[in-house]
Amino acid sequence: MNAVAFKSFRRKALLAVCLVTLLHSSVPAQAPMEPERNRLLNGLRVLIWPRSGDQNVLLKLRVHSGATFDLAGKAGSMALLGDILFPDPTTREYFTEEMQGRLNVTTDYDSLTITMQGRAREFERIVEILRTALVTTQLTPENVARVRDGRKKIVKETSISSAMLADRAIATRLFGDFPYGRPYGGSVESLERVERADLMLARERFLNPNNSTLVIIGGIQPNRAMRALRQLLGVWRKSEQLVPATFRQPAAPDPRTLIINAPADQSVEVRLALRGFSRQDADATAATLLAALARQRLEKLLPELARSPVFVRNDALALPGMFVMGASVDNLLGGKTLATAREVIQSLASSPVTIAELEQAKSQEAALANRGLATSDGVADAWLDVDTYGLPSVAEQLRALNAVSPSDVQRVATRLLHDGAFASVVVGNSDVVKTQIERYGKVEIMGEIDPRSKPKAEPRNQSKPETKSDQYPSAKPQTKFPAKPE
């Protein structure tokens, strides 16, 4: 073989390798090494990744109970509890200015997470600050009032966008009074109802070491870390009994499209959702790939979306979550977008996806996983999720992602459509979008009373006969979800 022929052969070989990589780019995400595991006598689980030479250290404490447990009518209670753990602004300033790190607390439906990052040589001081927050929480009336006002301000500032309004409305439409139907950060009205006694009760029931996991990553040796934890967090009192996640099953959502009038520009926010799977469900991984495939097909069937913000998410939570498709589109595309989104899910259930489609979805998800696991925060979150949701190891989760087949995806789409319980919301100028949304199905405009729902006037001087249903009102079935494993 001469030099010219050899060069041509080499170029073709490299091209072939690239094509194989693109078509079969289910390059598995790289799992981080296993942590060193420990447990304090009070039940606190500790995962440590020592990194020799690292001048910083990251601590993430995850409490495995979140806003799902907020009392009815008092959404935002757990978020307020998180806010009040570090009520003094100088504490956060100490982390950002003195240690060039950070301190924040986040709350979602399933957990409350404290993140503390600073210099490794100040490790004992960091743990001491954490101990103060957990053991001697400053639940004074003044602090409660201050953090409530701060949380209400945040809610007001984040409630003005049409996208946020649509996200909250679709969750409420899909779940109703179920905990996932209310915002985990609360509303202005619900936060007003939260009292100091509610926060004290939440702290007593959920803020406990045997309901928590602590991750430590950085320049700290396990012996030193455990010595400090035993001295400072060993006094954190454990709970005698963990509260199980037991809730009434939500009713079927209203099949009509809810239109929320929000006159603005020429765009509308569109949301279509189905009830999804819990994180523990065997099909949760395939549902994540289904979301990527649904977005591919949605953009292919509706090319106009290439110029619009569009997403498909599989929000798998501790209890059955939500599979939601959304986009910000022109007023005249609202109805067509909803109809096309339904067609996409139905097409995925009626016929298997192609190998090329699935490999592309796997490649996208593997890339996302790799980006997350390349950071300390990503590693910490992945392993904390293992405890929060009772999942297999991170490595096993990645292997499961790569093992999903086209038939698995089809089965998951069929499961989603089993009850056919779609919920849909459109946020925009109702005068403009109502007519074109009605072409694809019935609608409801928020705030308008349907004349068909008005009760008929009863004849005067005629008592209403007593019926069996009046004597024995039907009771809704109670569905108990299993408590999360320790």
Coordinates of C-alpha atoms in Angstrom, one line a residue:
M1 CA 0.0 0.0 0.0
N2 CA 1.5 3.4 -1.1
A3 CA 1.6 6.5 1.1
V4 CA -1.4 8.1 -0.7
A5 CA -3.5 5.0 -0.4
F6 CA -2.5 4.6 3.3
K7 CA -3.5 8.2 4.1
S8 CA -6.9 7.7 2.4
F9 CA -7.4 4.5 4.3
R10 CA -6.6 6.2 7.6
R11 CA -9.0 9.0 6.9
K12 CA -11.8 6.5 6.1
A13 CA -11.0 4.5 9.2
L14 CA -11.1 7.6 11.4
L15 CA -14.4 8.6 9.8
A16 CA -15.8 5.2 10.5
V17 CA -14.8 5.4 14.1
C18 CA -16.5 8.8 14.4
L19 CA -19.7 7.5 12.9
V20 CA -19.8 4.5 15.2
T21 CA -19.3 6.8 18.1
L22 CA -22.1 9.0 17.0
L23 CA -24.5 6.1 16.3
H24 CA -23.6 4.1 19.4
S25 CA -22.5 6.9 21.7
S26 CA -24.0 5.4 24.7
V27 CA -20.6 6.1 26.2
P28 CA -21.4 5.3 29.8
A29 CA -21.1 8.1 32.3
Q30 CA -18.2 7.6 34.6
A31 CA -19.3 6.8 38.1
P32 CA -17.2 8.4 40.9
M33 CA -15.3 6.2 43.3
E34 CA -17.1 4.7 46.3
P35 CA -17.1 6.9 49.4
E36 CA -15.9 5.8 52.9
R37 CA -19.0 5.1 54.9
N38 CA -19.5 5.8 58.6
R39 CA -22.4 6.2 61.0
L40 CA -22.7 8.1 64.3
L41 CA -24.4 6.5 67.3
N42 CA -27.4 8.9 66.8
G43 CA -27.9 7.4 63.3
L44 CA -26.4 10.1 61.1
R45 CA -25.0 8.5 58.0
V46 CA -21.6 10.0 56.8
L47 CA -20.1 9.6 53.3
I48 CA -16.5 10.9 52.9
W49 CA -14.3 11.5 49.8
P50 CA -10.9 12.6 51.0
R51 CA -8.9 14.5 48.4
S52 CA -5.3 15.0 49.3
G53 CA -4.0 18.4 48.5
D54 CA -7.4 20.1 48.2
Q55 CA -7.4 23.3 50.3
N56 CA -11.2 23.3 50.5
V57 CA -13.9 21.1 51.8
L58 CA -17.6 20.7 50.9
L59 CA -20.2 19.5 53.4
K60 CA -23.8 18.7 52.3
L61 CA -26.3 17.6 54.9
R62 CA -29.5 16.1 53.4
V63 CA -32.6 15.8 55.6
H64 CA -34.8 13.2 53.9
S65 CA -38.1 15.0 54.4
G66 CA -39.3 18.0 52.5
A67 CA -42.3 20.2 51.6
T68 CA -44.4 17.1 51.0
F69 CA -45.0 17.1 54.8
D70 CA -46.1 20.7 55.0
L71 CA -49.4 21.0 56.8
A72 CA -52.5 21.6 54.7
G73 CA -53.0 25.3 54.0
K74 CA -49.4 26.0 55.2
A75 CA -47.3 25.3 52.2
G76 CA -43.8 26.7 52.7
S77 CA -43.3 25.5 56.3
M78 CA -40.3 23.4 55.5
A79 CA -38.8 26.1 53.4
L80 CA -39.2 28.5 56.3
L81 CA -37.5 26.0 58.6
G82 CA -34.6 25.9 56.2
D83 CA -34.4 29.7 56.1
I84 CA -34.3 30.0 59.9
L85 CA -31.4 27.6 60.4
F86 CA -29.0 30.4 59.7
P87 CA -30.9 33.6 60.6
D88 CA -27.9 35.8 61.1
P89 CA -26.7 37.3 57.8
T90 CA -23.1 37.6 59.2
T91 CA -22.9 33.7 59.1
R92 CA -23.3 33.6 55.4
E93 CA -20.9 36.6 55.0
Y94 CA -18.3 34.6 57.0
F95 CA -18.5 31.8 54.4
T96 CA -18.4 34.0 51.3
E97 CA -15.9 36.6 52.5
E98 CA -13.7 35.0 55.1
M99 CA -13.5 31.5 53.7
Q100 CA -14.2 32.3 50.0
G101 CA -16.9 29.6 50.1
R102 CA -20.7 29.5 50.4
L103 CA -23.5 28.6 52.7
N104 CA -27.1 28.0 51.5
V105 CA -30.1 25.9 52.3
T106 CA -32.5 24.5 49.7
T107 CA -35.8 22.8 50.1
D108 CA -37.9 20.8 47.7
Y109 CA -40.7 18.3 48.0
D110 CA -38.6 15.5 49.2
S111 CA -35.7 17.0 51.2
L112 CA -34.0 19.9 52.9
T113 CA -30.3 20.3 52.0
I114 CA -27.7 22.4 53.7
T115 CA -24.6 23.2 51.6
M116 CA -21.4 24.5 53.3
Q117 CA -18.1 25.1 51.5
G118 CA -15.0 26.6 53.0
R119 CA -11.3 26.1 53.8
A120 CA -10.4 22.6 54.9
R121 CA -8.3 24.0 57.8
E122 CA -11.5 25.5 59.2
F123 CA -13.4 22.2 59.1
E124 CA -14.1 22.1 62.9
R125 CA -15.4 25.6 62.8
I126 CA -17.7 24.7 59.9
V127 CA -19.1 21.7 61.8
E128 CA -19.6 23.9 64.9
I129 CA -21.7 26.3 62.9
L130 CA -23.7 23.4 61.5
R131 CA -24.2 22.0 65.0
T132 CA -25.6 25.4 66.2
A133 CA -28.2 25.4 63.4
L134 CA -29.3 21.8 64.0
V135 CA -29.2 21.5 67.8
T136 CA -30.0 25.0 69.0
T137 CA -32.2 26.3 66.2
Q138 CA -33.0 30.0 66.8
L139 CA -36.8 29.7 66.5
T140 CA -37.5 33.0 68.2
P141 CA -40.7 35.0 67.3
E142 CA -38.5 37.7 65.9
N143 CA -36.6 35.3 63.6
V144 CA -39.8 33.6 62.5
A145 CA -41.3 37.0 61.5
R146 CA -38.1 38.1 59.7
V147 CA -37.6 34.9 57.7
R148 CA -41.3 34.8 56.8
D149 CA -41.2 38.3 55.4
G150 CA -38.0 37.4 53.5
R151 CA -39.7 34.2 52.0
K152 CA -42.8 36.2 51.1
K153 CA -40.7 38.7 49.2
I154 CA -39.0 35.9 47.3
V155 CA -42.3 34.3 46.4
K156 CA -43.6 37.7 45.1
E157 CA -40.5 38.3 43.0
T158 CA -40.6 34.8 41.4
S159 CA -44.4 34.7 40.7
I160 CA -44.5 37.4 38.1
S161 CA -43.3 35.4 35.1
S162 CA -45.7 33.6 32.8
A163 CA -43.4 30.5 32.8
M164 CA -43.5 30.2 36.6
L165 CA -47.2 30.7 36.6
A166 CA -47.7 28.0 34.0
D167 CA -45.4 25.6 35.9
R168 CA -47.3 26.1 39.2
A169 CA -50.7 25.9 37.4
I170 CA -50.0 22.6 35.7
A171 CA -48.8 21.0 39.0
T172 CA -52.0 22.1 40.7
R173 CA -54.1 20.9 37.7
L174 CA -52.5 17.5 37.8
F175 CA -52.4 16.8 41.5
G176 CA -55.0 19.0 43.1
D177 CA -54.8 18.9 46.9
F178 CA -52.0 16.3 46.8
P179 CA -48.7 17.7 48.2
Y180 CA -47.1 18.0 44.7
G181 CA -49.9 20.3 43.7
R182 CA -48.8 23.1 45.9
P183 CA -45.5 25.1 45.5
Y184 CA -42.8 23.8 47.9
G185 CA -41.7 27.4 48.6
G186 CA -45.3 28.3 49.6
S187 CA -47.5 31.2 48.5
V188 CA -47.9 34.6 50.2
E189 CA -51.2 33.4 51.6
S190 CA -50.0 30.1 52.9
L191 CA -46.8 31.6 54.4
E192 CA -49.0 34.0 56.4
R193 CA -50.6 31.0 58.1
V194 CA -47.4 29.4 59.2
E195 CA -46.8 30.0 62.9
R196 CA -43.8 29.5 65.2
A197 CA -45.5 26.4 66.7
D198 CA -45.7 24.9 63.2
L199 CA -41.9 25.3 62.7
M200 CA -41.2 23.9 66.1
L201 CA -43.3 20.8 65.3
A202 CA -41.5 20.4 61.9
R203 CA -38.1 20.6 63.5
E204 CA -39.1 18.0 66.1
R205 CA -40.5 15.6 63.6
F206 CA -38.0 15.8 60.7
L207 CA -34.8 17.6 61.6
N208 CA -33.2 14.5 63.1
P209 CA -29.8 12.7 62.5
N210 CA -31.4 9.3 61.8
N211 CA -33.4 11.0 59.0
S212 CA -30.3 12.6 57.5
T213 CA -27.1 11.9 55.5
L214 CA -23.9 14.0 55.5
V215 CA -21.5 14.1 52.6
I216 CA -17.9 15.4 53.0
I217 CA -15.6 16.0 50.0
G218 CA -12.3 17.7 50.1
G219 CA -8.9 18.0 51.8
I220 CA -9.9 16.3 55.0
Q221 CA -8.9 13.0 56.4
P222 CA -11.7 10.6 57.5
N223 CA -10.2 10.2 61.0
R224 CA -10.1 13.9 61.6
A225 CA -13.6 14.4 60.1
M226 CA -15.2 11.6 62.2
R227 CA -13.5 12.9 65.4
A228 CA -15.0 16.4 64.9
L229 CA -18.4 15.0 64.0
R230 CA -18.6 12.8 67.1
Q231 CA -17.6 15.7 69.3
L232 CA -19.9 18.3 67.8
L233 CA -22.8 16.4 66.2
G234 CA -22.9 13.5 68.5
V235 CA -25.3 15.4 70.8
W236 CA -27.8 15.9 68.0
R237 CA -30.8 14.0 69.3
K238 CA -32.3 11.2 67.2
S239 CA -36.0 10.7 66.6
E240 CA -37.7 7.7 68.1
Q241 CA -39.9 7.2 65.0
L242 CA -39.6 8.5 61.4
V243 CA -42.8 9.9 59.9
P244 CA -43.9 7.8 56.9
A245 CA -45.1 9.4 53.6
T246 CA -48.8 8.6 53.7
F247 CA -51.2 10.7 51.6
R248 CA -54.6 10.4 50.0
Q249 CA -54.3 9.5 46.3
P250 CA -55.1 12.5 44.0
A251 CA -58.3 12.5 42.0
A252 CA -58.2 12.4 38.2
P253 CA -57.3 15.8 36.7
D254 CA -59.9 17.9 34.8
P255 CA -59.5 17.0 31.1
R256 CA -60.3 20.5 29.9
T257 CA -57.4 22.9 29.0
L258 CA -57.1 25.6 31.7
I259 CA -56.6 29.0 30.2
I260 CA -55.1 31.6 32.5
N261 CA -55.5 35.1 31.3
A262 CA -52.2 37.0 31.3
P263 CA -52.2 39.7 28.7
A264 CA -48.6 40.3 27.6
D265 CA -46.8 40.0 24.3
Q266 CA -47.6 37.7 21.3
S267 CA -46.5 34.5 23.1
V268 CA -48.2 32.0 25.4
E269 CA -46.9 29.4 27.8
V270 CA -48.1 25.9 27.1
R271 CA -48.0 22.9 29.5
L272 CA -49.1 19.3 29.0
A273 CA -48.6 16.8 31.8
L274 CA -49.2 13.2 32.9
R275 CA -48.6 11.6 36.3
G276 CA -45.3 9.9 36.2
F277 CA -43.2 7.5 38.3
S278 CA -41.5 7.6 41.6
R279 CA -37.7 7.5 41.8
Q280 CA -37.8 4.0 43.1
D281 CA -39.9 2.7 40.2
A282 CA -38.1 0.3 37.9
D283 CA -39.2 2.3 34.9
A284 CA -37.9 5.7 36.2
T285 CA -34.7 5.5 34.2
A286 CA -36.5 4.6 31.0
A287 CA -38.9 7.5 31.6
T288 CA -35.9 9.9 31.7
L289 CA -34.9 8.7 28.2
L290 CA -38.6 8.9 27.1
A291 CA -38.5 12.6 28.0
A292 CA -35.4 13.1 25.7
L293 CA -37.1 11.1 22.9
A294 CA -40.4 13.1 23.3
R295 CA -38.5 16.4 22.9
Q296 CA -36.8 15.1 19.7
R297 CA -40.1 14.1 18.1
L298 CA -41.9 17.2 19.3
E299 CA -39.3 19.5 17.6
K300 CA -39.4 17.3 14.5
L301 CA -43.2 17.3 14.1
L302 CA -43.4 21.0 14.9
P303 CA -40.4 22.8 13.4
E304 CA -41.7 26.2 14.6
L305 CA -40.5 25.1 18.1
A306 CA -36.9 25.4 16.9
R307 CA -37.2 29.2 17.6
S308 CA -38.9 28.7 20.9
P309 CA -37.9 27.6 24.4
V310 CA -39.2 24.0 24.7
F311 CA -38.6 21.3 27.3
V312 CA -39.8 17.8 28.3
R313 CA -39.1 16.7 31.9
N314 CA -39.6 13.5 33.8
D315 CA -39.9 14.8 37.4
A316 CA -39.6 11.6 39.3
L317 CA -40.0 12.1 43.1
A318 CA -40.4 10.1 46.2
L319 CA -44.1 9.6 45.5
P320 CA -45.4 9.4 41.8
G321 CA -44.1 12.4 40.0
M322 CA -44.9 14.3 36.8
F323 CA -44.1 13.9 33.1
V324 CA -44.5 17.4 31.7
M325 CA -44.0 19.0 28.2
G326 CA -43.8 22.7 27.9
A327 CA -43.0 25.5 25.4
S328 CA -43.2 29.2 25.0
V329 CA -44.9 29.7 21.6
D330 CA -46.7 32.3 19.4
N331 CA -50.3 32.8 20.3
L332 CA -51.5 31.1 17.2
L333 CA -49.5 27.9 18.0
G334 CA -50.9 27.2 21.4
G335 CA -53.5 24.7 20.4
K336 CA -51.3 23.0 17.8
T337 CA -48.5 22.6 20.3
L338 CA -50.9 20.9 22.8
A339 CA -52.2 18.6 20.1
T340 CA -48.8 17.7 18.8
A341 CA -47.5 17.0 22.3
R342 CA -50.3 14.5 22.8
E343 CA -49.5 12.9 19.5
V344 CA -45.9 12.5 20.5
I345 CA -46.7 10.5 23.6
Q346 CA -49.2 8.4 21.8
S347 CA -46.8 7.6 19.0
L348 CA -44.1 6.5 21.5
A349 CA -46.6 4.1 23.0
S350 CA -48.0 2.7 19.7
S351 CA -44.6 1.8 18.2
P352 CA -41.1 1.3 19.4
V353 CA -38.4 4.0 18.9
T354 CA -35.5 3.4 16.5
I355 CA -32.1 2.4 17.7
A356 CA -30.7 5.6 16.4
E357 CA -33.3 7.7 18.3
L358 CA -32.6 5.8 21.5
E359 CA -28.8 6.0 21.2
Q360 CA -29.0 9.7 20.7
A361 CA -31.1 10.1 23.9
K362 CA -28.7 7.9 25.8
S363 CA -25.8 10.0 24.6
Q364 CA -27.5 13.2 25.8
E365 CA -28.3 11.8 29.2
A366 CA -24.8 10.3 29.6
A367 CA -23.3 13.7 28.8
L368 CA -25.5 15.4 31.4
A369 CA -24.5 12.8 34.0
N370 CA -20.8 13.2 33.2
R371 CA -21.0 17.0 33.6
G372 CA -22.8 16.6 36.9
L373 CA -20.4 14.0 38.3
A374 CA -17.4 16.1 37.2
T375 CA -18.2 18.5 40.1
S376 CA -18.1 17.9 43.9
D377 CA -21.7 19.2 44.1
G378 CA -22.8 16.7 41.5
V379 CA -21.2 13.8 43.2
A380 CA -22.7 14.8 46.6
D381 CA -26.2 15.2 45.1
A382 CA -26.0 11.9 43.3
W383 CA -25.1 9.9 46.4
L384 CA -27.5 11.8 48.6
D385 CA -30.3 10.9 46.2
V386 CA -29.3 7.2 46.8
D387 CA -30.3 7.6 50.5
T388 CA -33.3 10.0 49.9
Y389 CA -35.0 7.7 47.4
G390 CA -33.6 4.3 48.3
L391 CA -31.8 3.9 45.0
P392 CA -29.0 1.5 43.9
S393 CA -25.4 2.8 43.7
V394 CA -24.6 5.6 41.3
A395 CA -22.6 3.0 39.1
E396 CA -25.6 0.7 39.0
Q397 CA -27.9 3.6 38.0
L398 CA -25.6 4.5 35.1
R399 CA -25.5 0.9 33.9
A400 CA -29.3 0.7 34.0
L401 CA -29.4 3.8 31.8
N402 CA -27.3 2.2 29.2
A403 CA -29.3 -1.0 29.3
V404 CA -32.7 0.5 28.4
S405 CA -34.1 -1.0 25.2
P406 CA -36.7 0.4 22.7
S407 CA -39.3 -2.0 24.1
D408 CA -38.6 -0.5 27.6
V409 CA -39.3 3.0 26.3
Q410 CA -42.5 1.8 24.6
R411 CA -43.7 0.1 27.8
V412 CA -43.1 3.3 29.8
A413 CA -45.1 5.4 27.3
T414 CA -47.9 2.9 27.5
R415 CA -47.9 3.1 31.3
L416 CA -48.1 6.8 31.2
L417 CA -51.1 6.7 28.9
H418 CA -52.8 3.9 30.9
D419 CA -55.4 6.2 32.5
G420 CA -55.2 8.8 29.8
A421 CA -55.3 11.5 32.5
F422 CA -53.7 14.5 30.7
A423 CA -53.7 17.9 32.3
S424 CA -53.1 21.0 30.2
V425 CA -52.6 24.7 30.9
V426 CA -52.1 27.7 28.6
V427 CA -51.1 31.1 30.0
G428 CA -51.7 34.0 27.7
N429 CA -54.3 36.5 26.4
S430 CA -57.5 34.5 26.7
D431 CA -59.3 36.6 24.2
V432 CA -56.7 35.6 21.6
V433 CA -56.0 32.0 22.4
K434 CA -59.4 30.7 23.5
T435 CA -60.8 30.2 19.9
Q436 CA -57.8 28.3 18.6
I437 CA -57.4 26.2 21.7
E438 CA -61.1 25.2 21.5
R439 CA -60.4 23.6 18.1
Y440 CA -58.6 20.8 19.9
G441 CA -60.9 20.2 22.9
K442 CA -62.8 21.8 25.7
V443 CA -61.4 24.7 27.7
E444 CA -61.9 26.4 31.1
I445 CA -60.9 30.0 31.6
M446 CA -59.7 30.6 35.2
G447 CA -62.1 32.9 37.0
E448 CA -65.1 32.4 34.7
I449 CA -68.1 30.4 36.0
D450 CA -69.4 27.7 33.6
P451 CA -73.1 28.4 33.3
R452 CA -73.7 24.7 33.1
S453 CA -72.4 24.3 36.7
K454 CA -74.9 26.7 38.2
P455 CA -77.3 24.8 40.6
K456 CA -80.9 24.7 39.6
A457 CA -83.3 26.7 41.7
E458 CA -85.6 24.4 43.8
P459 CA -89.3 25.0 44.1
R460 CA -90.4 27.0 47.1
N461 CA -91.8 25.2 50.2
Q462 CA -90.5 21.9 48.9
S463 CA -88.0 20.1 51.1
K464 CA -85.2 18.2 49.5
P465 CA -85.8 14.5 49.9
E466 CA -83.2 12.7 51.9
T467 CA -81.2 10.2 49.8
K468 CA -78.9 7.4 50.6
S469 CA -76.0 9.5 49.4
D470 CA -76.9 12.2 51.8
Q471 CA -76.9 9.8 54.7
Y472 CA -73.7 8.0 53.7
P473 CA -71.3 10.3 51.8
S474 CA -68.8 8.4 49.8
A475 CA -65.3 8.2 51.2
K476 CA -62.3 8.7 48.9
P477 CA -59.9 5.7 49.1
Q478 CA -56.8 6.2 51.2
T479 CA -53.6 5.2 49.5
K480 CA -50.6 4.6 51.7
F481 CA -47.2 5.0 50.2
P482 CA -44.3 3.1 51.9
A483 CA -42.0 5.0 54.2
K484 CA -38.6 5.7 52.8
P485 CA -36.0 3.2 54.0
E486 CA -33.3 4.3 56.4

